[in-house]
CSV table of C-alpha atoms in Angstrom, one decimal:
chain,number,residue,atom,x,y,z
A,1046,LEU,CA,0.0,0.0,0.0
A,1047,SER,CA,2.8,2.5,0.8
A,1048,LEU,CA,4.3,2.0,-2.7
A,1049,ASN,CA,0.9,2.7,-4.4
A,1050,LEU,CA,1.2,-0.7,-6.3
A,1051,ASP,CA,-1.5,-3.3,-7.0
A,1052,ARG,CA,-1.8,-5.6,-4.0
A,1053,HIS,CA,-0.7,-8.5,-6.2
A,1054,TYR,CA,2.4,-6.7,-7.6
A,1055,PHE,CA,4.9,-9.0,-5.9
A,1056,ALA,CA,3.0,-12.2,-6.4
A,1057,SER,CA,5.1,-13.4,-9.3
A,1058,THR,CA,8.2,-13.0,-7.2
A,1059,PHE,CA,7.0,-15.8,-4.9
A,1060,ASP,CA,4.6,-17.9,-7.0
A,1061,PRO,CA,4.4,-20.9,-7.2
A,1062,HIS,CA,6.8,-21.5,-4.2
A,1063,PRO,CA,8.7,-18.9,-2.2
A,1064,ASN,CA,12.1,-19.9,-0.9
A,1065,VAL,CA,11.6,-20.0,2.9
A,1066,GLN,CA,14.2,-21.0,5.4
A,1067,MET,CA,14.1,-21.3,9.2
A,1068,LYS,CA,16.8,-22.3,11.6
A,1069,ILE,CA,17.6,-22.5,15.3
A,1070,VAL,CA,20.7,-20.6,16.3
A,1071,ARG,CA,22.6,-21.3,19.5
A,1072,TYR,CA,24.9,-18.7,21.0
A,1073,PRO,CA,26.9,-20.5,23.7
A,1074,PRO,CA,28.4,-18.4,26.5
A,1075,GLN,CA,31.8,-17.2,25.2
A,1076,SER,CA,34.7,-16.4,27.4
A,1077,PHE,CA,36.2,-13.0,26.7
A,1078,SER,CA,39.4,-13.7,28.6
A,1079,ASN,CA,42.5,-12.6,26.6
A,1080,PRO,CA,45.6,-14.9,26.8
A,1081,HIS,CA,47.7,-11.7,26.7
A,1082,ASP,CA,46.0,-10.2,29.8
A,1083,ASP,CA,49.3,-10.5,31.7
A,1084,ASP,CA,51.2,-8.5,29.1
A,1085,ASP,CA,52.2,-5.0,30.0
A,1086,ASP,CA,50.5,-2.9,27.3
A,1087,ASP,CA,49.2,0.6,27.1
A,1088,GLU,CA,45.5,-0.4,27.0
A,1089,ASP,CA,43.5,0.9,29.9
A,1090,ASP,CA,40.7,-1.1,31.6
A,1091,GLU,CA,38.0,0.8,29.9
A,1092,SER,CA,39.4,0.0,26.4
A,1093,LYS,CA,39.6,-3.7,27.3
A,1094,GLN,CA,36.0,-3.7,28.6
A,1095,SER,CA,34.9,-2.1,25.4
A,1096,GLN,CA,36.6,-4.8,23.3
A,1097,GLU,CA,35.0,-7.5,25.5
A,1098,LYS,CA,31.5,-6.1,24.9
A,1099,LEU,CA,32.1,-6.2,21.1
A,1100,GLN,CA,32.8,-9.9,21.0
A,1101,MET,CA,30.8,-11.0,18.0
A,1102,GLY,CA,28.4,-13.8,17.8
A,1103,VAL,CA,27.5,-12.8,14.2
A,1104,GLY,CA,29.2,-9.9,12.5
A,1105,GLU,CA,27.4,-7.0,10.8
A,1106,HIS,CA,25.3,-8.0,7.9
A,1107,THR,CA,22.0,-7.5,6.1
A,1108,ASP,CA,19.7,-10.4,5.1
A,1109,SER,CA,19.5,-11.1,1.4
A,1110,GLY,CA,15.7,-11.8,0.9
A,1111,TYR,CA,12.6,-9.8,1.4
A,1112,LEU,CA,11.7,-10.2,5.1
A,1113,SER,CA,13.2,-12.0,8.1
A,1114,LEU,CA,11.2,-12.7,11.2
A,1115,LEU,CA,13.2,-13.4,14.3
A,1116,TYR,CA,12.1,-14.9,17.6
A,1117,GLN,CA,14.6,-14.1,20.4
A,1118,GLN,CA,14.7,-16.2,23.6
A,1119,PRO,CA,13.7,-14.1,26.6
A,1120,GLN,CA,16.6,-13.0,28.8
A,1121,PRO,CA,16.9,-14.5,32.3
A,1122,PRO,CA,15.8,-12.2,35.1
A,1123,ASP,CA,19.3,-11.7,36.3
A,1124,HIS,CA,20.7,-10.9,32.9
A,1125,ASN,CA,23.0,-7.9,32.9
A,1126,GLY,CA,22.0,-6.6,29.4
A,1127,ASP,CA,25.2,-7.5,27.6
A,1128,GLY,CA,25.1,-9.3,24.4
A,1129,GLY,CA,22.3,-10.0,21.9
A,1130,LEU,CA,20.9,-8.5,18.8
A,1131,GLN,CA,21.8,-4.9,17.7
A,1132,VAL,CA,20.5,-3.0,14.8
A,1133,GLN,CA,22.2,-0.1,13.1
A,1134,ARG,CA,20.5,3.3,13.1
A,1135,LEU,CA,21.0,4.6,9.5
A,1136,SER,CA,21.1,8.3,10.3
A,1137,ASP,CA,24.3,8.1,12.3
A,1138,ARG,CA,25.4,4.4,11.9
A,1139,THR,CA,25.3,3.8,15.7
A,1140,TRP,CA,24.4,0.4,17.1
A,1141,ILE,CA,21.2,0.1,19.1
A,1142,ASP,CA,20.4,-2.9,21.4
A,1143,ALA,CA,17.3,-4.8,20.4
A,1144,PRO,CA,16.5,-6.9,23.5
A,1145,PRO,CA,13.8,-9.5,23.4
A,1146,ILE,CA,10.3,-8.2,24.1
A,1147,PRO,CA,7.9,-10.9,25.3
A,1148,ASN,CA,5.4,-12.2,22.8
A,1149,THR,CA,7.0,-10.3,19.9
A,1150,MET,CA,9.1,-10.9,16.8
A,1151,VAL,CA,11.8,-8.7,15.2
A,1152,VAL,CA,11.1,-7.9,11.5
A,1153,ASN,CA,14.1,-7.1,9.3
A,1154,MET,CA,13.8,-5.9,5.8
A,1155,GLY,CA,16.2,-7.5,3.4
A,1156,GLU,CA,18.3,-6.6,0.3
A,1157,MET,CA,15.8,-8.0,-2.2
A,1158,LEU,CA,13.0,-5.8,-0.8
A,1159,GLN,CA,15.4,-2.8,-1.0
A,1160,LEU,CA,16.2,-3.7,-4.7
A,1161,VAL,CA,12.6,-4.1,-5.9
A,1162,THR,CA,11.5,-0.9,-4.1
A,1163,ASN,CA,14.4,1.1,-5.6
A,1164,GLY,CA,15.6,1.8,-2.0
A,1165,TYR,CA,12.2,3.0,-0.7
A,1166,TYR,CA,12.6,0.3,2.0
A,1167,LEU,CA,16.1,-0.3,3.2
A,1168,ALA,CA,17.7,-3.6,4.3
A,1169,THR,CA,18.4,-3.5,8.1
A,1170,PRO,CA,22.0,-3.8,9.1
A,1171,HIS,CA,22.3,-5.9,12.3
A,1172,ARG,CA,24.7,-8.0,14.3
A,1173,VAL,CA,24.8,-10.2,17.4
A,1174,LEU,CA,27.1,-9.7,20.4
A,1175,GLN,CA,28.0,-12.6,22.5
A,1176,ASN,CA,27.4,-12.9,26.3
A,1177,GLU,CA,30.0,-14.3,28.6
A,1178,THR,CA,27.5,-15.8,31.1
A,1179,TYR,CA,24.3,-16.9,29.3
A,1180,GLU,CA,23.5,-19.3,26.4
A,1181,ARG,CA,21.1,-17.7,24.0
A,1182,PHE,CA,18.8,-19.1,21.3
A,1183,SER,CA,17.1,-17.3,18.4
A,1184,VAL,CA,14.9,-18.6,15.6
A,1185,PRO,CA,15.1,-16.7,12.3
A,1186,TYR,CA,12.6,-17.3,9.5
A,1187,PHE,CA,13.6,-16.0,6.1
A,1188,TRP,CA,10.9,-15.1,3.4
A,1189,ASN,CA,12.7,-15.0,0.1
A,1190,PRO,CA,11.6,-15.0,-3.6
A,1191,ARG,CA,11.4,-18.2,-5.5
A,1192,LEU,CA,14.8,-19.6,-6.4
A,1193,ASP,CA,14.5,-18.9,-10.1
A,1194,TYR,CA,13.3,-15.3,-9.7
A,1195,VAL,CA,15.3,-12.7,-11.7
A,1196,SER,CA,14.7,-9.0,-10.8
A,1197,THR,CA,14.3,-6.6,-13.7
A,1198,ARG,CA,15.3,-3.6,-11.6
């Protein structure tokens, strides 16, 4: 509706069978200890803590299809807030935490949707930071065009 197109405009992209994928992703607790911690270097404690918090579970990326739906496991009550999904604000490219919200799913727009809308909708850059204490699970569902689809844009 926001593109002022016929409601069946994208149907040929998916008919007769869209390419859908779903997986379960496990992020085990990850130790941030550095084997060189005993070395005398110029890094201060704040710098080391900053590096620890940026331990990647999945590096920065955008999804390739149209839409991705993501279920995130709720955080334990004593969770300290470190780790988890982050999305990038496009205006200043800063990373924003996207903690799980009960009974909701995260919706990310993908590169194919950006392509066919000529950039009206933008793919969502996101990443996952690890946590040193807790195991995490997420379940992404990817809605993609049929495998033989060729964009004319």
